[in-house]
Coordinates of C-alpha atoms and ligand atoms in Angstrom, one line a residue:
M221 CA 43.7 48.1 103.6
S222 CA 45.0 51.4 102.3
G223 CA 47.8 51.5 104.9
R224 CA 49.0 54.9 105.8
K225 CA 46.7 57.8 106.3
K226 CA 47.1 60.9 104.1
R227 CA 48.7 63.7 106.0
A228 CA 48.5 67.4 105.2
V229 CA 51.6 68.6 103.4
K230 CA 53.7 70.7 105.8
P231 CA 56.1 73.3 104.6
G232 CA 59.7 71.9 104.4
I233 CA 62.8 73.3 106.0
R234 CA 63.8 75.0 102.8
A235 CA 60.5 76.9 102.5
Q236 CA 60.5 77.8 106.2
V237 CA 64.1 79.1 106.2
L238 CA 63.4 81.0 103.0
V239 CA 60.3 82.7 104.4
G240 CA 62.0 83.4 107.7
F241 CA 65.0 85.1 106.1
T242 CA 62.9 87.1 103.7
V243 CA 60.6 88.4 106.5
F244 CA 63.7 89.3 108.6
T245 CA 65.3 91.2 105.8
A246 CA 62.1 93.0 104.8
L247 CA 61.7 94.1 108.5
I248 CA 65.3 95.4 108.6
V249 CA 64.8 97.3 105.3
A250 CA 61.5 98.7 106.5
L251 CA 63.1 99.9 109.7
L252 CA 65.9 101.5 107.7
W253 CA 63.4 103.3 105.4
F254 CA 61.3 104.5 108.4
F255 CA 64.2 105.9 110.3
Q256 CA 66.3 107.2 107.4
I257 CA 63.5 108.7 105.3
G258 CA 60.4 109.1 107.5
L259 CA 61.9 110.4 110.6
L260 CA 64.9 112.3 109.2
N261 CA 63.3 115.7 109.4
T262 CA 61.9 115.2 112.8
F263 CA 65.2 114.0 114.2
Y264 CA 67.1 116.9 112.6
K265 CA 64.7 119.5 114.0
A266 CA 64.8 118.1 117.4
I267 CA 68.6 118.1 117.4
K268 CA 68.6 121.7 116.1
T269 CA 66.1 122.9 118.7
N270 CA 68.1 121.4 121.5
E271 CA 71.2 123.0 120.2
I272 CA 69.7 126.4 120.0
R273 CA 68.3 126.1 123.6
A274 CA 71.7 125.2 124.9
V275 CA 73.2 128.2 123.1
S276 CA 70.5 130.5 124.6
N277 CA 71.4 129.2 128.1
R278 CA 75.0 130.1 127.6
V279 CA 74.2 133.5 126.2
V280 CA 71.9 134.3 129.1
S281 CA 74.4 133.3 131.7
M282 CA 77.1 135.3 130.0
L283 CA 74.8 138.4 129.8
D284 CA 74.1 138.0 133.5
D285 CA 77.8 138.1 134.1
G286 CA 77.9 141.5 132.3
A287 CA 79.0 140.3 128.9
S288 CA 78.3 142.5 125.8
M289 CA 77.7 141.5 122.2
T290 CA 81.4 141.5 121.5
D291 CA 81.9 138.8 124.1
L292 CA 79.2 136.7 122.5
I293 CA 80.7 136.8 119.0
E294 CA 82.8 133.7 119.7
I295 CA 79.7 131.6 120.4
T296 CA 78.0 132.8 117.2
Y297 CA 80.9 131.5 115.2
S298 CA 81.4 128.3 116.9
T299 CA 77.7 127.3 116.8
N300 CA 76.6 129.2 113.6
V301 CA 73.8 130.8 115.6
S302 CA 73.0 134.5 115.0
I303 CA 72.1 136.6 118.0
L304 CA 70.0 139.8 118.4
L305 CA 69.7 141.6 121.7
A306 CA 67.2 144.4 122.4
D307 CA 65.8 146.1 125.5
K308 CA 62.2 145.6 126.6
N309 CA 61.1 148.6 124.5
G310 CA 62.7 147.3 121.4
G311 CA 65.4 149.8 121.6
S312 CA 69.3 149.6 121.6
I313 CA 69.3 146.7 119.2
S314 CA 72.6 145.0 118.7
M315 CA 73.2 142.1 116.4
S316 CA 76.1 139.6 116.0
P317 CA 78.0 140.0 112.7
N318 CA 76.8 136.7 111.3
A319 CA 73.2 138.0 111.5
Q320 CA 73.7 140.2 108.6
G321 CA 71.6 139.2 105.6
S322 CA 69.6 136.8 107.8
A323 CA 66.0 137.0 108.9
L324 CA 67.1 138.8 112.1
E325 CA 67.8 141.9 110.1
R326 CA 64.2 142.4 109.4
F327 CA 63.4 142.9 113.1
G328 CA 62.9 146.6 113.8
N329 CA 62.3 148.4 117.1
L330 CA 58.6 147.8 117.0
D331 CA 58.9 144.2 116.1
C332 CA 61.2 143.6 119.0
R333 CA 59.0 145.4 121.4
R334 CA 56.0 143.4 120.2
L335 CA 57.9 140.2 120.4
F336 CA 59.1 141.1 123.9
L337 CA 55.6 141.5 125.1
E338 CA 54.4 138.4 123.3
V339 CA 57.1 136.2 124.8
K340 CA 56.5 137.6 128.2
A341 CA 52.7 137.1 127.8
V342 CA 53.0 133.3 127.2
G343 CA 53.9 132.8 130.8
G344 CA 57.5 131.7 130.6
S345 CA 60.1 133.6 129.0
V346 CA 60.5 131.3 126.1
L347 CA 59.0 131.2 122.6
E348 CA 60.0 128.9 119.8
D349 CA 59.2 129.5 116.3
N350 CA 59.9 127.8 113.0
L351 CA 60.6 130.3 110.3
E352 CA 60.7 127.8 107.5
K353 CA 57.8 129.6 105.9
T354 CA 59.4 133.0 106.0
P355 CA 59.0 134.2 102.5
G356 CA 62.3 134.6 100.7
G357 CA 64.3 133.5 103.8
D358 CA 66.2 130.3 104.2
A359 CA 64.6 127.7 106.4
S360 CA 65.6 128.5 110.0
I361 CA 64.6 128.1 113.6
L362 CA 64.1 131.2 115.7
Y363 CA 64.3 131.2 119.5
A364 CA 63.1 134.2 121.4
R365 CA 63.6 134.7 125.1
T366 CA 63.1 137.4 127.6
V367 CA 65.6 137.8 130.5
T368 CA 65.8 139.9 133.5
L369 CA 69.5 140.5 134.4
S370 CA 70.7 140.8 137.9
D371 CA 70.8 144.6 137.7
G372 CA 67.0 144.5 136.9
Q373 CA 67.5 145.3 133.2
E374 CA 65.0 143.3 131.0
L375 CA 66.2 142.1 127.6
L376 CA 64.9 140.3 124.5
V377 CA 67.3 137.7 123.3
L378 CA 66.6 136.4 119.7
L379 CA 68.6 133.4 118.4
L380 CA 68.4 132.2 114.8
S381 CA 69.9 129.0 113.5
G382 CA 70.0 128.1 109.9
V383 CA 68.3 124.9 108.9
V384 CA 69.6 123.0 105.9
P385 CA 66.7 121.6 103.9
V386 CA 66.7 117.8 104.2
D387 CA 64.8 117.2 100.9
S388 CA 67.9 116.6 98.8
T389 CA 69.5 114.4 101.4
V390 CA 66.3 112.3 101.5
E391 CA 66.4 111.9 97.7
T392 CA 70.0 110.7 97.9
L393 CA 69.2 108.3 100.8
K394 CA 66.2 106.9 98.9
V395 CA 68.4 105.9 95.9
Q396 CA 70.9 104.3 98.3
L397 CA 68.2 102.5 100.2
W398 CA 66.7 101.1 97.0
C399 CA 70.1 99.6 96.1
L400 CA 70.6 98.3 99.6
T401 CA 67.1 96.7 99.6
G402 CA 67.9 94.8 96.4
V403 CA 71.3 93.7 97.6
M404 CA 70.0 92.6 101.0
L405 CA 67.1 90.6 99.6
L406 CA 69.4 88.8 97.1
L407 CA 71.9 88.1 100.0
A408 CA 69.1 86.8 102.2
L409 CA 67.9 84.5 99.4
A410 CA 71.3 83.1 98.8
L411 CA 72.0 82.6 102.5
A412 CA 68.6 81.1 103.1
L413 CA 69.1 78.6 100.3
F414 CA 72.6 77.7 101.5
I415 CA 71.5 77.2 105.2
A416 CA 68.3 75.3 104.1
A417 CA 70.4 72.9 102.0
R418 CA 72.8 72.3 104.8
L419 CA 70.0 71.6 107.2
S420 CA 67.7 69.6 105.1
R421 CA 70.0 67.4 103.0
P422 CA 71.1 65.1 105.9
I423 CA 67.5 64.9 107.1
E424 CA 66.4 63.9 103.7
Q425 CA 69.1 61.2 103.6
I426 CA 68.0 59.9 107.0
N427 CA 64.4 59.9 105.9
A428 CA 65.3 57.9 102.8
S429 CA 67.2 55.4 104.9
A430 CA 64.4 55.2 107.5
K431 CA 61.9 54.3 104.7
Q432 CA 64.1 51.4 103.7
L433 CA 64.4 50.3 107.4
A434 CA 60.6 50.4 107.6
Q435 CA 60.5 48.1 104.5
G436 CA 62.6 45.6 106.4
N437 CA 66.1 46.4 105.2
Y438 CA 67.8 46.1 108.6
A439 CA 71.3 46.3 107.1
I440 CA 70.7 50.0 106.2
R441 CA 73.0 52.5 108.0
F442 CA 72.2 56.1 108.6
P443 CA 74.7 58.7 107.4
D444 CA 76.4 60.5 110.2
S445 CA 76.6 64.0 108.8
G446 CA 75.1 67.5 109.3
T447 CA 74.6 69.2 112.6
R448 CA 75.1 67.6 116.1
E449 CA 71.4 66.9 116.5
V450 CA 71.1 65.2 113.2
S451 CA 74.2 63.2 113.9
E452 CA 72.8 62.1 117.2
L453 CA 69.5 61.1 115.5
A454 CA 71.5 59.1 113.0
G455 CA 73.3 57.4 115.9
T456 CA 70.1 56.5 117.6
L457 CA 68.5 55.2 114.4
N458 CA 71.6 53.1 113.7
Y459 CA 71.3 51.6 117.1
A460 CA 67.6 50.9 116.5
A461 CA 68.4 49.3 113.2
E462 CA 71.0 47.0 114.8
E463 CA 68.6 46.0 117.5
L464 CA 65.8 45.4 115.0
S465 CA 68.1 43.2 113.0
K466 CA 69.1 41.2 116.0
V467 CA 65.4 40.7 116.9
E468 CA 64.7 39.7 113.4
D469 CA 67.6 37.1 113.4
L470 CA 66.3 35.7 116.7
R471 CA 62.8 35.5 115.4
R472 CA 63.9 33.6 112.3
E473 CA 66.1 31.3 114.3
L474 CA 63.3 30.7 116.8
I475 CA 60.8 29.8 114.2
A476 CA 63.2 27.5 112.5
N477 CA 64.1 25.8 115.7
V478 CA 60.7 25.6 117.1
S479 CA 59.2 24.1 113.9
H480 CA 62.1 21.7 113.7
D481 CA 61.7 20.6 117.3
L482 CA 57.9 20.3 117.0
R483 CA 58.0 18.4 113.7
T484 CA 60.5 15.7 114.8
P485 CA 58.4 14.2 117.7
L486 CA 55.2 14.7 115.7
T487 CA 56.7 12.7 112.8
M488 CA 57.7 9.9 115.2
I489 CA 54.3 9.9 116.9
S490 CA 52.3 9.8 113.6
G491 CA 54.8 7.3 112.1
Y492 CA 54.6 4.8 115.0
A493 CA 50.8 5.2 115.3
E494 CA 50.4 4.5 111.5
V495 CA 52.6 1.4 111.8
M496 CA 50.6 0.2 114.8
R497 CA 47.3 0.8 112.9
D498 CA 48.3 -0.8 109.6
I499 CA 50.7 -3.7 110.4
P500 CA 49.2 -6.5 112.5
G501 CA 51.4 -7.4 115.5
E502 CA 53.1 -4.0 115.7
N503 CA 50.8 -2.9 118.5
T504 CA 53.6 -3.6 121.1
P505 CA 54.2 -1.9 124.4
E506 CA 57.6 -0.8 123.1
N507 CA 56.0 1.1 120.2
V508 CA 53.5 2.6 122.6
Q509 CA 56.4 3.7 124.8
V510 CA 58.0 5.6 121.9
I511 CA 54.7 7.5 121.3
V512 CA 54.5 8.3 125.0
E513 CA 58.1 9.5 125.1
E514 CA 57.7 11.6 122.1
S515 CA 54.5 13.1 123.5
N516 CA 56.4 14.0 126.7
R517 CA 59.1 15.5 124.7
L518 CA 56.6 17.7 122.9
A519 CA 55.0 18.7 126.1
E520 CA 58.4 19.5 127.6
L521 CA 59.3 21.7 124.6
V522 CA 56.0 23.6 124.7
N523 CA 56.3 24.1 128.5
D524 CA 59.8 25.4 128.1
L525 CA 58.8 27.8 125.4
L526 CA 55.9 29.1 127.5
D527 CA 58.1 29.4 130.6
L528 CA 60.7 31.4 128.7
S529 CA 58.3 33.7 127.0
R530 CA 56.5 34.3 130.4
L531 CA 59.9 35.0 132.1
Q532 CA 61.1 37.3 129.3
S533 CA 57.8 39.2 129.0
G534 CA 57.7 39.7 132.8
A535 CA 54.3 38.0 132.9
Q536 CA 55.7 35.5 135.3
K537 CA 55.1 36.6 138.9
F538 CA 58.1 36.5 141.2
T539 CA 56.9 35.0 144.5
P540 CA 59.7 34.6 146.9
E541 CA 59.6 32.7 150.2
V542 CA 62.1 31.5 152.8
F543 CA 63.1 27.8 152.3
C544 CA 66.0 25.5 152.9
L545 CA 67.9 25.3 149.7
T546 CA 70.0 22.4 151.0
E547 CA 66.8 20.4 151.5
D548 CA 65.5 21.3 148.1
I549 CA 68.8 20.1 146.4
R550 CA 68.5 16.8 148.2
A551 CA 64.8 16.5 147.2
T552 CA 65.7 17.2 143.5
L553 CA 68.5 14.7 143.5
H554 CA 66.1 12.1 145.1
R555 CA 64.0 12.3 141.9
Y556 CA 66.9 10.9 139.9
D557 CA 67.1 7.8 142.0
K558 CA 65.5 5.9 139.1
L559 CA 68.6 6.5 137.0
A560 CA 70.4 3.6 138.6
D561 CA 73.5 3.9 136.5
F562 CA 74.1 7.5 137.6
R563 CA 75.7 8.7 140.8
F564 CA 74.9 12.1 142.4
P565 CA 77.3 12.8 145.2
F566 CA 76.2 16.0 147.1
E567 CA 78.5 17.9 149.5
A568 CA 77.0 20.6 151.7
D569 CA 78.7 22.5 154.4
R570 CA 75.5 23.2 156.4
E571 CA 71.8 23.7 156.0
V572 CA 71.3 27.0 154.2
Y573 CA 68.1 29.1 153.8
V574 CA 67.4 31.5 151.0
Y575 CA 64.6 34.0 150.3
A576 CA 63.7 33.1 146.7
D577 CA 61.1 31.8 144.3
R578 CA 61.2 28.1 145.4
L579 CA 59.6 26.7 142.2
R580 CA 61.9 28.7 139.9
I581 CA 65.0 27.7 141.8
S582 CA 64.1 24.1 141.6
Q583 CA 63.7 24.6 137.8
V584 CA 67.2 26.0 137.8
L585 CA 68.5 22.9 139.6
Y586 CA 66.6 20.6 137.3
N587 CA 67.9 22.2 134.1
L588 CA 71.5 22.2 135.3
V589 CA 71.4 18.6 136.6
N590 CA 69.6 17.5 133.4
N591 CA 72.3 19.1 131.2
A592 CA 75.0 17.5 133.3
I593 CA 73.3 14.1 132.8
N594 CA 72.8 14.7 129.1
Y595 CA 76.5 15.7 128.5
A596 CA 78.0 13.5 131.3
G597 CA 79.9 11.2 129.0
T598 CA 81.0 7.7 130.2
E599 CA 81.7 8.3 133.8
K600 CA 78.1 9.0 134.7
V601 CA 78.8 11.0 137.8
V602 CA 77.2 14.4 138.5
S603 CA 78.6 16.0 141.6
L604 CA 76.9 18.8 143.5
R605 CA 78.5 21.1 146.1
Q606 CA 77.0 23.8 148.2
V607 CA 79.3 26.4 149.9
A608 CA 78.0 29.2 152.1
G609 CA 79.9 32.2 153.3
N610 CA 79.9 36.0 153.4
G611 CA 76.1 36.1 153.2
V612 CA 76.1 34.2 149.9
V613 CA 75.4 30.5 149.1
R614 CA 77.0 29.0 146.0
V615 CA 75.8 25.8 144.3
E616 CA 78.0 24.0 141.9
I617 CA 77.0 21.2 139.5
R618 CA 79.9 19.3 138.0
D619 CA 80.0 16.7 135.3
T620 CA 83.0 14.9 133.7
G621 CA 81.6 14.9 130.2
E622 CA 82.6 16.4 126.9
G623 CA 83.0 20.0 128.2
I624 CA 82.3 23.2 126.2
P625 CA 84.9 24.9 123.9
A626 CA 86.0 28.3 125.4
D627 CA 84.7 30.3 122.4
Q628 CA 81.2 28.9 122.9
L629 CA 81.0 29.6 126.6
P630 CA 79.6 33.1 126.4
H631 CA 76.8 32.0 124.0
I632 CA 75.3 28.9 125.7
W633 CA 73.0 31.1 127.8
E634 CA 71.3 32.4 124.7
R635 CA 68.0 30.7 123.8
Y636 CA 68.3 28.0 121.2
Y637 CA 72.1 28.1 121.3
R638 CA 73.6 24.7 121.0
V639 CA 77.3 23.9 120.8
D640 CA 76.4 21.0 118.5
K641 CA 74.4 22.8 115.8
E642 CA 73.2 19.6 114.2
H643 CA 70.3 19.0 116.4
R644 CA 71.2 15.4 116.9
R645 CA 68.3 13.2 117.7
A646 CA 70.3 11.8 120.6
Q647 CA 70.2 15.2 122.2
V648 CA 67.5 15.4 124.8
G649 CA 67.3 19.1 125.6
T650 CA 65.2 21.7 124.0
G651 CA 67.9 24.3 123.6
L652 CA 66.0 26.6 126.0
G653 CA 67.2 25.2 129.4
L654 CA 70.1 27.5 130.1
S655 CA 68.2 30.5 128.8
I656 CA 65.5 29.8 131.4
V657 CA 68.2 29.4 134.1
K658 CA 69.7 32.7 133.1
N659 CA 66.3 34.5 133.2
I660 CA 65.4 33.0 136.6
L661 CA 68.7 33.9 138.2
D662 CA 68.6 37.4 136.7
M663 CA 65.2 37.8 138.2
H664 CA 66.7 37.0 141.6
G665 CA 69.7 39.2 141.1
G666 CA 72.0 36.1 141.5
R667 CA 75.3 35.6 139.9
Y668 CA 76.0 32.5 137.8
G669 CA 78.6 31.1 135.4
V670 CA 80.4 28.1 134.1
S671 CA 83.9 26.8 133.8
S672 CA 84.6 24.1 131.4
T673 CA 87.5 22.1 129.8
V674 CA 86.9 20.2 126.6
G675 CA 87.1 16.5 127.3
Q676 CA 87.2 16.9 131.1
G677 CA 83.8 18.3 131.9
S678 CA 82.0 21.4 133.0
T679 CA 81.1 23.0 136.3
F680 CA 78.0 25.2 136.3
W681 CA 77.5 27.4 139.3
F682 CA 75.1 30.0 140.7
E683 CA 74.9 32.1 143.8
L684 CA 72.0 33.4 145.9
P685 CA 72.0 35.7 149.0
E686 CA 71.8 33.6 152.1
Y687 CA 68.8 34.2 154.4
R688 CA 70.0 34.1 158.0
T689 CA 67.9 34.0 161.1
D690 CA 70.0 35.7 163.7
N691 CA 69.1 36.4 167.4
T692 CA 66.5 39.0 166.5
G693 CA 65.0 36.7 163.9
N694 CA 65.5 39.1 161.1
A695 CA 66.8 38.4 157.6
G696 CA 70.6 38.6 157.4
Ligands
ADP739 P1 69.9 22.0 125.6 O1 68.4 21.7 125.8 O2 70.3 21.8 124.2 O3 70.7 21.3 126.7 P2 70.6 24.3 127.0 O4 70.1 25.8 126.9 O5 70.3 23.7 128.3 O6 70.0 23.5 125.8 O7 72.1 24.3 126.8 C1 72.7 25.0 125.7 C2 73.9 24.3 125.1 O8 74.9 24.4 126.1 C3 73.7 22.8 125.0 O9 73.1 22.5 123.7 C4 75.1 22.2 125.1 O10 75.7 22.3 123.8 C5 75.7 23.2 126.1 N1 75.7 22.6 127.4 C6 74.9 22.9 128.4 N2 75.2 22.2 129.5 C7 76.3 21.5 129.2 C8 77.2 20.5 130.0 N3 76.9 20.3 131.2 N4 78.2 20.0 129.3 C9 78.5 20.3 128.0 N5 77.7 21.1 127.3 C10 76.7 21.7 127.9

């Protein structure tokens, strides 16, 4: 098998940031060129035109108020606009002092008269012209306007504003912009490389670690550096690596334990069977009994394994029903009657009903009583107690055996955990019993626990909600 599929090579963070920054900078520079160079003339003209219109409005309103050219001189200085006034016949021309030497000087009586008529003829009283092409003259804007004053007098008002040619300015700006373009592109490149390195380095490190994790190195840790998101990703991956390593440990332990536990009875069975086949007279009921017991042990182990995996995978259906727990405890203990040397005193305050999976709860009882018997020690008494109250029923199973060291207590519920690691042959259990108990009680949402003193014995307990049939017959 070839393993992984080939993927199309995607652009890396570095390339993307680099392209992004370059495009962004190019856009800014292009905009600068467009506005500074391309639109400079247009902007300048628009501003000048507006300015000259505003001046004309002021002049007209002053003329309306009876002002003469002398009164207008101040405006001409402050705005650098030259003014020519003429009557509708082109006569009594008066010019502002700053009009001397300008294009306005060339306007004679006839020109003024013609202009007056032309301006009047185009509907409004306004005419704009651009005198840039005037031969010999400086570039300028001419604004002609006809006005009828309040006394009925009709006037031609000519305004001329000098326009500085923008060509030399454009040339200067171009040189500046070329320099700016170069500097900005270099800066963008440097910044892009810096940011890309900061972003991509931690991800590259995480990627390298993740590859090792995929190859089974569960001890690998992900470096917690870079941005918040990368650091969170590293945290999540570290957690995943820890969990994977736990699962891996459990898997190894499980395989080791299961193979050990399966091999031991199998060796016994095949050993005894071979002896019985090869040695005359060994075909005794005692030897057959060993084979039967070892077969049962194998069956028990396989059943426990199946039970546990079903419980843990959730494949096991939870089928609750109402039943009398007190009755079931009695029935369970009844099955141990054969163990003549054991005593099972049972103390119950009253008959208690629960709503639970009956088969599973009896499994819990069996496992706890079996453990108590297995670790009972010399006294051979396993006492049970049932106490009900506050809507909860508590069942305690107490033995007076070897007890469990305090530091082991939290672990005994784990599957395959044994206080005595040596797998003594004398041990009867499969190492799965308490794990099954835990899973079943978790499934019921019941509490459970153990208190134990080494040398004095252990008390395992569990609690289930009590099912009460009150007057209305409903669950309590
Ligand atoms: P096992 O099949 O080995 O009994 P369990 O899961 O039932 O497996 O129990 C786990 C371990 O907890 C046992 O191996 C034993 O060391 C300890 N243990 C359980 N019950 C008792 C008890 N009543 N007294 C002392 N130790 C106990």
